[in-house]
Amino acid sequence: MLTPAQPVLRDIVLVGGGHSHVGVLRYFAMNPLPGVRLTLICRDTHTPYSGMLPGYVAGHYSYDDVHIDLSRLAQFAGARFYRGEVIDIDRDRKLVHCNGRPSVPYDLLSINIGSAPKVDGISGAHEFATPVKPIHGFNRRWLDILDRMDQHSGPLSIGIVGAGAGGVELTLAIQHRLSNEFRARNRSLESLHFHLFDSAKSILPTHNDKVRDTFHRILADRGVHLHLGNAVDRLEKGTLHTADGQTIELNEVLWVTRAGGPAWLKRTGFSLDDDGCILTRDTLQTADDDTVFAAGDIAHVTDHPREKAGVFAVRQAQPLALNLARVARGKSPKPFKPQKQWLALISSGDRFAVGSRGDLAFKGRWVWLWKHWIDKRFMARFSKFPTMRSASTDADTSAALNADDANQAISAMAMRCGGCGAKVSSSSLTRALAKLQPLQREDVIVGLHSPDDAAVLSVPPGKAVVHTVDFFRSFIDDPYVFGRVAANHSLGDVFAMGAEAQSATAIATIPQGLNKKVEDVLFQIMSGAVEVLNDAGCALVGGHTGEAQELALGFAINGLIDPEDVMSKKGLAPGDLLILTKPLGTGTLFAAHQQLKAKGRWIDNALTFMQQSSQQAALCVRRHGARACTDITGFGLVGHLVEMTRPSGVDALLSVSQLPVLDGAVETLAAGIVSSLQQGNLQVESAIANAGDWRADPRYPLLFDPQTAGGLLAGIPENNAEQCLTELKALGYAEACVIGKVIDTGDGSGPIMLSSSL
């Protein structure tokens, strides 16, 4: 893993989380290359392993059994993980264009995005068929199908188009799963029908006769109707038409035929085959670009064509990783020749499998158990991580690079100046800021793009100024998302007081490196921040950037408010209900993330809430009579609540069972994982009158869990609370809820009582 002291000299960007790229990530984790940084861009955090998908469909495996957590794997590899969708590649400028986020520069690029069925020539296929590939979105599509099937009454007919190994295996897996579902619901299996279609005259065309004969018998025994040598002509809702005029009524159609590349690849200028897949050399470099590699289903190795099978993507991982490393060091890549024959273990849905290799065939439950052992061992490589090698020294960095790179490394690692000499270079700063488009406000007289050293703002008559500042180091490896979270966090204090955000001044520290690498990180982080600031009506008017060992960002925010409308912390009154607008748990989750013990989907979910602005929530609670409000941040729920109860001279009753909780937070707390701030926050535990009765409750530590970009805590008059909650949920604050009540015990010391209900 790269340490902050090592400058980044080469960026390897991996597009897609396919089987080849997960192997590349693991290789670089075990063999870190000084000066080289990996970035993975993928739409999904959890990528399925195709070899176990039929077992998942059949009900033998859970979701986590068959999915690789890319977030954890990237963290282990020291790689940045950008969750996003690639829509184009600019090869001239070496930029990967993404949907909804800034473009990502690369020095070397690798593409492993899988493929999708080619259905353009089949009328109605896009509307009425469910494609199995790309497999990254398969789980959502499969759960949708299960839901529709569960709600269906009467006979149920399923059609699968494509009788290769994938189609046959999927047919039998679905048949096994739905038969069990029907039995559990006392539904007759005679009302369950399966049809398998293919324009070829035989099933499993790439396998030997013995394998085909075995599956013919299995399909016949299971009552699957075969339609071979007859292409699908068109689909209509509930009906499939074949080329010879047959019409078959079907409730669901799944498509498992020959696949091709996405349409956006045609814009890149890569040489593609007839299916839209990238033509590559035996080094896995694309046919016409030495800096771009491709592997897996999306690649067509010109000299060694093979069918689209997961085994080849897995086998390409090692040579791909080695060649990326070699080219990054200025060396020539080595050719890779895939095997002519390969072992295929094809399951029949019911813990029975058939082995196929060349002319060899074997079958039995032992084959399924063997396949199960192989698959579980493969998945363990990407979930049970060994101890990583120590980071390389600066001497190792120079030794691993060619002469030009070594000179750049020496320059980048030279003794850094302090004071103003530690600032990011003027040219890098100018180029990064020039690409930003901050909001323009009429009350900003001198702003970001003026040459002056300070901003000048006007304050409208009758308004007061609200001023706040926040700053913290990055806790995630995506600077764009971090910029969004940091801006939201900083704006929270202004919104919590009921103010309008007017202007922001940024302070950022960027790890040292080559100017173009520093410039990109600065642009990524500020792009995310400016998006949030612009949405809030807040103008970025200036700031300061400097070099440091860690990426960090903060903002000084100016806001405007009518002095009569301030929502302060001391405005709580007896009878108010306490409403919290976001769930708790960011502290423990990101502590677990640093320890590789958080699921990627937990982190995704937490980041979604952390990027949600509190602006509309603040306006809502104020409309409904909020007398006091604060945002929940570093001091945790109890710490911030005490800041409200004590100056208000009231007490509070807090319902532990009604606390909204982020997915995974209870699990990480149960594992003993807490934020480094947790111990300090526990110092306010004395404010809880009955703390001893609740320490064993699994949610109790959440009371002290520090939040980043947390929700608002507001006191709402009881008569207004229900309508306030309704409006908050309509505004998108889905987890907003009443968590407590303000009470008056007479002593005014502000103690908190915990309860299971209000």
GROMACS .gro file of N, CA and C in nm, residues 29 68-69 137 157-158 193 245 283 290 349 358 411 441 464 466 474 551 567 609 617 631 663 691 713 747:
model
   78
   29ALA      N    1  -0.194  -0.583  -0.409
   29ALA     CA    2  -0.193  -0.581  -0.262
   29ALA      C    3  -0.075  -0.660  -0.208
   68ILE      N    4  -1.811  -1.057  -0.430
   68ILE     CA    5  -1.685  -1.003  -0.382
   68ILE      C    6  -1.707  -0.856  -0.346
   69ASP      N    7  -1.666  -0.819  -0.228
   69ASP     CA    8  -1.681  -0.682  -0.179
   69ASP      C    9  -1.565  -0.598  -0.234
  137GLY      N   10  -2.540  -0.653  -1.224
  137GLY     CA   11  -2.672  -0.613  -1.180
  137GLY      C   12  -2.768  -0.729  -1.167
  157SER      N   13  -4.507  -1.991  -1.632
  157SER     CA   14  -4.420  -2.041  -1.739
  157SER      C   15  -4.299  -1.951  -1.754
  158ILE      N   16  -4.181  -2.012  -1.750
  158ILE     CA   17  -4.055  -1.940  -1.757
  158ILE      C   18  -3.983  -1.982  -1.885
  193HIS      N   19  -4.386  -2.439  -1.540
  193HIS     CA   20  -4.338  -2.486  -1.669
  193HIS      C   21  -4.213  -2.409  -1.711
  245GLY      N   22  -4.285  -1.980  -3.657
  245GLY     CA   23  -4.426  -1.947  -3.636
  245GLY      C   24  -4.487  -1.995  -3.507
  283THR      N   25  -0.065  -0.983  -2.533
  283THR     CA   26  -0.019  -0.917  -2.410
  283THR      C   27  -0.137  -0.861  -2.331
  290ASP      N   28  -0.107   0.104  -2.673
  290ASP     CA   29  -0.020   0.033  -2.579
  290ASP      C   30  -0.051   0.064  -2.434
  349GLY      N   31  -2.852  -2.771  -1.040
  349GLY     CA   32  -2.947  -2.705  -0.951
  349GLY      C   33  -2.968  -2.773  -0.819
  358GLY      N   34  -1.256  -3.130  -2.261
  358GLY     CA   35  -1.229  -3.198  -2.387
  358GLY      C   36  -1.328  -3.310  -2.409
  411SER      N   37   1.273   1.446  -0.731
  411SER     CA   38   1.223   1.584  -0.725
  411SER      C   39   1.101   1.594  -0.636
  441ARG      N   40  -2.308   3.501  -0.673
  441ARG     CA   41  -2.408   3.573  -0.594
  441ARG      C   42  -2.385   3.723  -0.608
  464ALA      N   43  -2.816   3.944   1.011
  464ALA     CA   44  -2.699   3.917   1.093
  464ALA      C   45  -2.613   3.811   1.024
  466VAL      N   46  -2.384   3.474   1.032
  466VAL     CA   47  -2.353   3.349   1.101
  466VAL      C   48  -2.219   3.301   1.046
  474SER      N   49  -0.941   1.317   0.535
  474SER     CA   50  -1.026   1.225   0.461
  474SER      C   51  -1.031   1.088   0.527
  551LEU      N   52  -0.474   1.383   0.294
  551LEU     CA   53  -0.576   1.465   0.230
  551LEU      C   54  -0.674   1.512   0.336
  567MET      N   55  -3.239   2.977   1.536
  567MET     CA   56  -3.267   2.855   1.613
  567MET      C   57  -3.140   2.823   1.690
  609PHE      N   58  -2.625   0.895   0.298
  609PHE     CA   59  -2.681   0.985   0.399
  609PHE      C   60  -2.587   1.104   0.425
  617ALA      N   61  -3.426   2.010   0.546
  617ALA     CA   62  -3.470   1.966   0.679
  617ALA      C   63  -3.476   2.084   0.775
  631ASP      N   64  -2.686   2.032   1.468
  631ASP     CA   65  -2.652   1.917   1.385
  631ASP      C   66  -2.566   1.823   1.469
  663ASP      N   67  -2.724   0.091   0.843
  663ASP     CA   68  -2.701  -0.052   0.821
  663ASP      C   69  -2.558  -0.088   0.861
  691ALA      N   70  -2.775   0.550   3.317
  691ALA     CA   71  -2.683   0.488   3.221
  691ALA      C   72  -2.656   0.342   3.254
  713LEU      N   73  -3.091   1.762   1.493
  713LEU     CA   74  -3.171   1.729   1.610
  713LEU      C   75  -3.248   1.854   1.646
  747ASP      N   76  -3.510   2.068   3.837
  747ASP     CA   77  -3.379   2.113   3.883
  747ASP      C   78  -3.302   2.188   3.775
   0.00000   0.00000   0.00000
